[in-house]
PDB file of C-alpha atoms and ligand atoms in Angstrom:
ATOM      1  CA  MET A   7      18.489 -50.156  25.048  1.00  0.00           C
ATOM      2  CA  ALA A   8      19.907 -47.062  24.255  1.00  0.00           C
ATOM      3  CA  GLU A   9      18.542 -45.061  27.104  1.00  0.00           C
ATOM      4  CA  GLY A  10      17.338 -41.284  27.069  1.00  0.00           C
ATOM      5  CA  GLY A  11      13.205 -42.295  26.525  1.00  0.00           C
ATOM      6  CA  SER A  12      11.484 -41.375  23.180  1.00  0.00           C
ATOM      7  CA  GLU A  13      13.786 -38.644  22.997  1.00  0.00           C
ATOM      8  CA  LYS A  14      17.206 -38.963  21.583  1.00  0.00           C
ATOM      9  CA  PRO A  15      19.406 -41.176  23.675  1.00  0.00           C
ATOM     10  CA  THR A  16      21.880 -39.823  25.524  1.00  0.00           C
ATOM     11  CA  LYS A  17      23.879 -43.001  25.546  1.00  0.00           C
ATOM     12  CA  TYR A  18      24.194 -46.142  23.630  1.00  0.00           C
ATOM     13  CA  PRO A  19      25.439 -49.484  24.237  1.00  0.00           C
ATOM     14  CA  ALA A  20      27.653 -52.201  22.364  1.00  0.00           C
ATOM     15  CA  VAL A  21      25.834 -54.470  20.142  1.00  0.00           C
ATOM     16  CA  PRO A  22      26.982 -57.750  20.445  1.00  0.00           C
ATOM     17  CA  GLN A  23      24.418 -59.291  17.834  1.00  0.00           C
ATOM     18  CA  TYR A  24      21.941 -58.278  15.291  1.00  0.00           C
ATOM     19  CA  GLY A  25      19.370 -60.515  16.124  1.00  0.00           C
ATOM     20  CA  PRO A  26      18.022 -62.464  19.312  1.00  0.00           C
ATOM     21  CA  TYR A  27      19.176 -65.152  21.553  1.00  0.00           C
ATOM     22  CA  THR A  28      16.537 -68.014  21.446  1.00  0.00           C
ATOM     23  CA  ILE A  29      16.703 -69.210  25.379  1.00  0.00           C
ATOM     24  CA  ARG A  30      15.226 -72.430  26.500  1.00  0.00           C
ATOM     25  CA  ASP A  31      15.067 -73.921  29.979  1.00  0.00           C
ATOM     26  CA  LEU A  32      13.989 -70.768  32.104  1.00  0.00           C
ATOM     27  CA  LYS A  33      12.105 -71.599  35.130  1.00  0.00           C
ATOM     28  CA  PRO A  34       8.814 -69.845  35.817  1.00  0.00           C
ATOM     29  CA  GLY A  35       9.941 -66.930  38.939  1.00  0.00           C
ATOM     30  CA  GLU A  36      13.668 -67.398  38.165  1.00  0.00           C
ATOM     31  CA  LYS A  37      15.624 -64.086  38.479  1.00  0.00           C
ATOM     32  CA  LYS A  38      17.943 -62.774  35.350  1.00  0.00           C
ATOM     33  CA  LYS A  39      19.757 -59.737  35.228  1.00  0.00           C
ATOM     34  CA  TRP A  40      19.804 -58.741  31.387  1.00  0.00           C
ATOM     35  CA  CYS A  41      22.959 -57.206  30.102  1.00  0.00           C
ATOM     36  CA  SER A  42      21.932 -53.510  28.683  1.00  0.00           C
ATOM     37  CA  CYS A  43      25.537 -52.418  27.872  1.00  0.00           C
ATOM     38  CA  GLY A  44      26.227 -55.159  25.512  1.00  0.00           C
ATOM     39  CA  LEU A  45      29.660 -55.765  26.815  1.00  0.00           C
ATOM     40  CA  SER A  46      28.854 -58.879  28.942  1.00  0.00           C
ATOM     41  CA  LYS A  47      30.837 -62.310  28.029  1.00  0.00           C
ATOM     42  CA  LYS A  48      27.602 -63.989  29.302  1.00  0.00           C
ATOM     43  CA  GLN A  49      25.151 -62.566  26.806  1.00  0.00           C
ATOM     44  CA  PRO A  50      22.274 -61.809  27.261  1.00  0.00           C
ATOM     45  CA  TRP A  51      22.777 -62.234  31.023  1.00  0.00           C
ATOM     46  CA  CYS A  52      24.923 -59.959  32.907  1.00  0.00           C
ATOM     47  CA  ASP A  53      28.374 -60.177  33.974  1.00  0.00           C
ATOM     48  CA  ASP A  54      29.202 -57.133  35.867  1.00  0.00           C
ATOM     49  CA  SER A  55      30.880 -55.958  32.587  1.00  0.00           C
ATOM     50  CA  HIS A  56      28.649 -52.606  32.497  1.00  0.00           C
ATOM     51  CA  LYS A  57      30.697 -50.722  35.347  1.00  0.00           C
ATOM     52  CA  CYS A  58      31.982 -47.482  34.736  1.00  0.00           C
ATOM     53  CA  THR A  59      29.426 -47.216  31.592  1.00  0.00           C
ATOM     54  CA  GLY A  60      26.452 -45.623  33.548  1.00  0.00           C
ATOM     55  CA  PHE A  61      24.652 -48.934  32.217  1.00  0.00           C
ATOM     56  CA  THR A  62      22.758 -50.982  34.585  1.00  0.00           C
ATOM     57  CA  PRO A  63      21.602 -54.452  34.060  1.00  0.00           C
ATOM     58  CA  LEU A  64      17.386 -54.679  34.125  1.00  0.00           C
ATOM     59  CA  LEU A  65      16.666 -57.079  36.760  1.00  0.00           C
ATOM     60  CA  TRP A  66      13.742 -59.458  34.853  1.00  0.00           C
ATOM     61  CA  THR A  67      11.538 -62.317  36.587  1.00  0.00           C
ATOM     62  CA  VAL A  68      10.633 -65.259  34.285  1.00  0.00           C
ATOM     63  CA  PRO A  69       6.894 -65.074  33.733  1.00  0.00           C
ATOM     64  CA  GLU A  70       4.808 -67.453  35.868  1.00  0.00           C
ATOM     65  CA  LYS A  71       3.105 -68.294  32.361  1.00  0.00           C
ATOM     66  CA  GLN A  72       5.309 -70.922  31.200  1.00  0.00           C
ATOM     67  CA  GLN A  73       7.351 -70.777  27.390  1.00  0.00           C
ATOM     68  CA  LYS A  74       9.647 -73.428  26.115  1.00  0.00           C
ATOM     69  CA  LEU A  75      11.349 -70.600  24.289  1.00  0.00           C
ATOM     70  CA  TYR A  76      12.370 -67.055  24.625  1.00  0.00           C
ATOM     71  CA  GLN A  77      13.723 -64.573  22.383  1.00  0.00           C
ATOM     72  CA  ILE A  78      15.806 -62.364  24.097  1.00  0.00           C
ATOM     73  CA  CYS A  79      17.268 -59.177  22.760  1.00  0.00           C
ATOM     74  CA  ALA A  80      20.748 -59.184  21.815  1.00  0.00           C
ATOM     75  CA  CYS A  81      21.259 -55.640  20.289  1.00  0.00           C
ATOM     76  CA  LYS A  82      19.954 -54.098  23.603  1.00  0.00           C
ATOM     77  CA  TYR A  83      17.851 -51.709  21.425  1.00  0.00           C
ATOM     78  CA  THR A  84      14.561 -53.154  22.074  1.00  0.00           C
ATOM     79  CA  ARG A  85      12.038 -50.926  23.517  1.00  0.00           C
ATOM     80  CA  LYS A  86      10.503 -54.200  25.371  1.00  0.00           C
ATOM     81  CA  PRO A  87      13.243 -55.329  27.323  1.00  0.00           C
ATOM     82  CA  PRO A  88      14.249 -58.422  27.584  1.00  0.00           C
ATOM     83  CA  TYR A  89      12.524 -59.360  24.441  1.00  0.00           C
ATOM     84  CA  CYS A  90      13.504 -58.572  20.987  1.00  0.00           C
ATOM     85  CA  ASP A  91      10.780 -56.209  19.379  1.00  0.00           C
ATOM     86  CA  GLY A  92      12.125 -56.346  16.036  1.00  0.00           C
ATOM     87  CA  THR A  93      14.312 -53.222  16.273  1.00  0.00           C
ATOM     88  CA  HIS A  94      17.176 -55.271  15.269  1.00  0.00           C
ATOM     89  CA  VAL A  95      15.950 -55.506  11.686  1.00  0.00           C
ATOM     90  CA  ASN A  96      17.031 -51.818  10.574  1.00  0.00           C
ATOM     91  CA  LEU A  97      19.749 -51.084  13.064  1.00  0.00           C
ATOM     92  CA  PRO A  98      23.160 -52.058  11.573  1.00  0.00           C
ATOM     93  CA  CYS A  99      23.159 -48.976   8.974  1.00  0.00           C
ATOM     94  CA  ASP A 100      22.045 -47.040  12.091  1.00  0.00           C
ATOM     95  CA  VAL A 101      24.919 -47.975  14.523  1.00  0.00           C
ATOM     96  CA  LEU A 102      27.021 -47.626  11.703  1.00  0.00           C
ATOM     97  CA  GLU A 103      26.228 -43.955  10.475  1.00  0.00           C
ATOM     98  CA  ARG A 104      26.382 -42.939  14.500  1.00  0.00           C
ATOM     99  CA  GLN A 105      29.857 -44.515  14.709  1.00  0.00           C
ATOM    100  CA  LYS A 106      31.602 -42.609  11.464  1.00  0.00           C
ATOM    101  CA  GLY A 107      29.954 -39.483  13.002  1.00  0.00           C
ATOM    102  CA  CYS A 108      30.654 -39.502  16.447  1.00  0.00           C
ATOM    103  CA  ALA A 109      32.055 -36.713  18.085  1.00  0.00           C
ATOM    104  CA  GLN A 110      34.335 -38.656  20.162  1.00  0.00           C
ATOM    105  CA  GLN A 111      35.821 -40.678  16.933  1.00  0.00           C
ATOM    106  CA  LYS A 112      39.354 -39.017  17.899  1.00  0.00           C
ATOM    107  CA  GLU A 113      39.104 -40.987  21.139  1.00  0.00           C
ATOM    108  CA  HIS A 114      38.197 -44.373  19.836  1.00  0.00           C
ATOM    109  CA  SER A 115      41.836 -45.379  19.585  1.00  0.00           C
ATOM    110  CA  ASN A 116      42.273 -44.812  23.301  1.00  0.00           C
ATOM    111  CA  CYS A 117      38.702 -46.072  24.245  1.00  0.00           C
ATOM    112  CA  GLN A 118      39.418 -48.994  26.492  1.00  0.00           C
ATOM    113  CA  LYS A 119      35.840 -50.610  27.079  1.00  0.00           C
ATOM    114  CA  LEU A 120      33.029 -48.528  25.197  1.00  0.00           C
ATOM    115  CA  CYS A 121      31.960 -45.204  23.583  1.00  0.00           C
ATOM    116  CA  THR A 122      28.579 -44.303  25.178  1.00  0.00           C
ATOM    117  CA  SER A 123      28.324 -41.554  22.665  1.00  0.00           C
ATOM    118  CA  CYS A 124      27.850 -44.096  19.607  1.00  0.00           C
ATOM    119  CA  GLY A 125      28.581 -47.571  20.952  1.00  0.00           C
ATOM    120  CA  PHE A 126      31.876 -48.199  19.489  1.00  0.00           C
ATOM    121  CA  ILE A 127      33.882 -50.694  21.090  1.00  0.00           C
ATOM    122  CA  PRO A 128      37.810 -51.502  20.563  1.00  0.00           C
ATOM    123  CA  ASP A 129      37.316 -54.811  19.061  1.00  0.00           C
ATOM    124  CA  PHE A 130      34.034 -54.429  16.995  1.00  0.00           C
TER     125      PHE A 130
HETATM  126  S1  LIG B  26      17.485 -58.369  19.061  1.00  0.00           S
HETATM  127 FE1  LIG B  26      17.242 -56.422  19.897  1.00  0.00          FE
HETATM  128  S2  LIG B  26      15.337 -56.300  19.128  1.00  0.00           S
HETATM  129 FE2  LIG B  26      15.658 -57.954  17.987  1.00  0.00          FE
END
């Protein structure tokens, strides 16, 4: 989720996928760490790739009321993490525009991990 509250965000995550992951077989009470930076290779869960990005994972406990399926956000812009809230629908154009207009764009060729000013990642 872009950080900075309802005001203009102060940093932006990478977008692994423009739509949710459908997750099955979560156990009520199970503790999960939802990736908020978008860099984890174990989406939608954290693999500690966020180090040095300023993002931290969301600690989430699977609710006691059991569900068969969970729609877990993969775009990282949801306002109800870790659940998908539909924000991903209008997101691709916003992300591309932000990256095209990024003030740090000249530094993108040297970017090792994530430009938090726009969400650019080197292998995007
Ligand atoms: S995948 Fe992020 S809001 Fe739907």
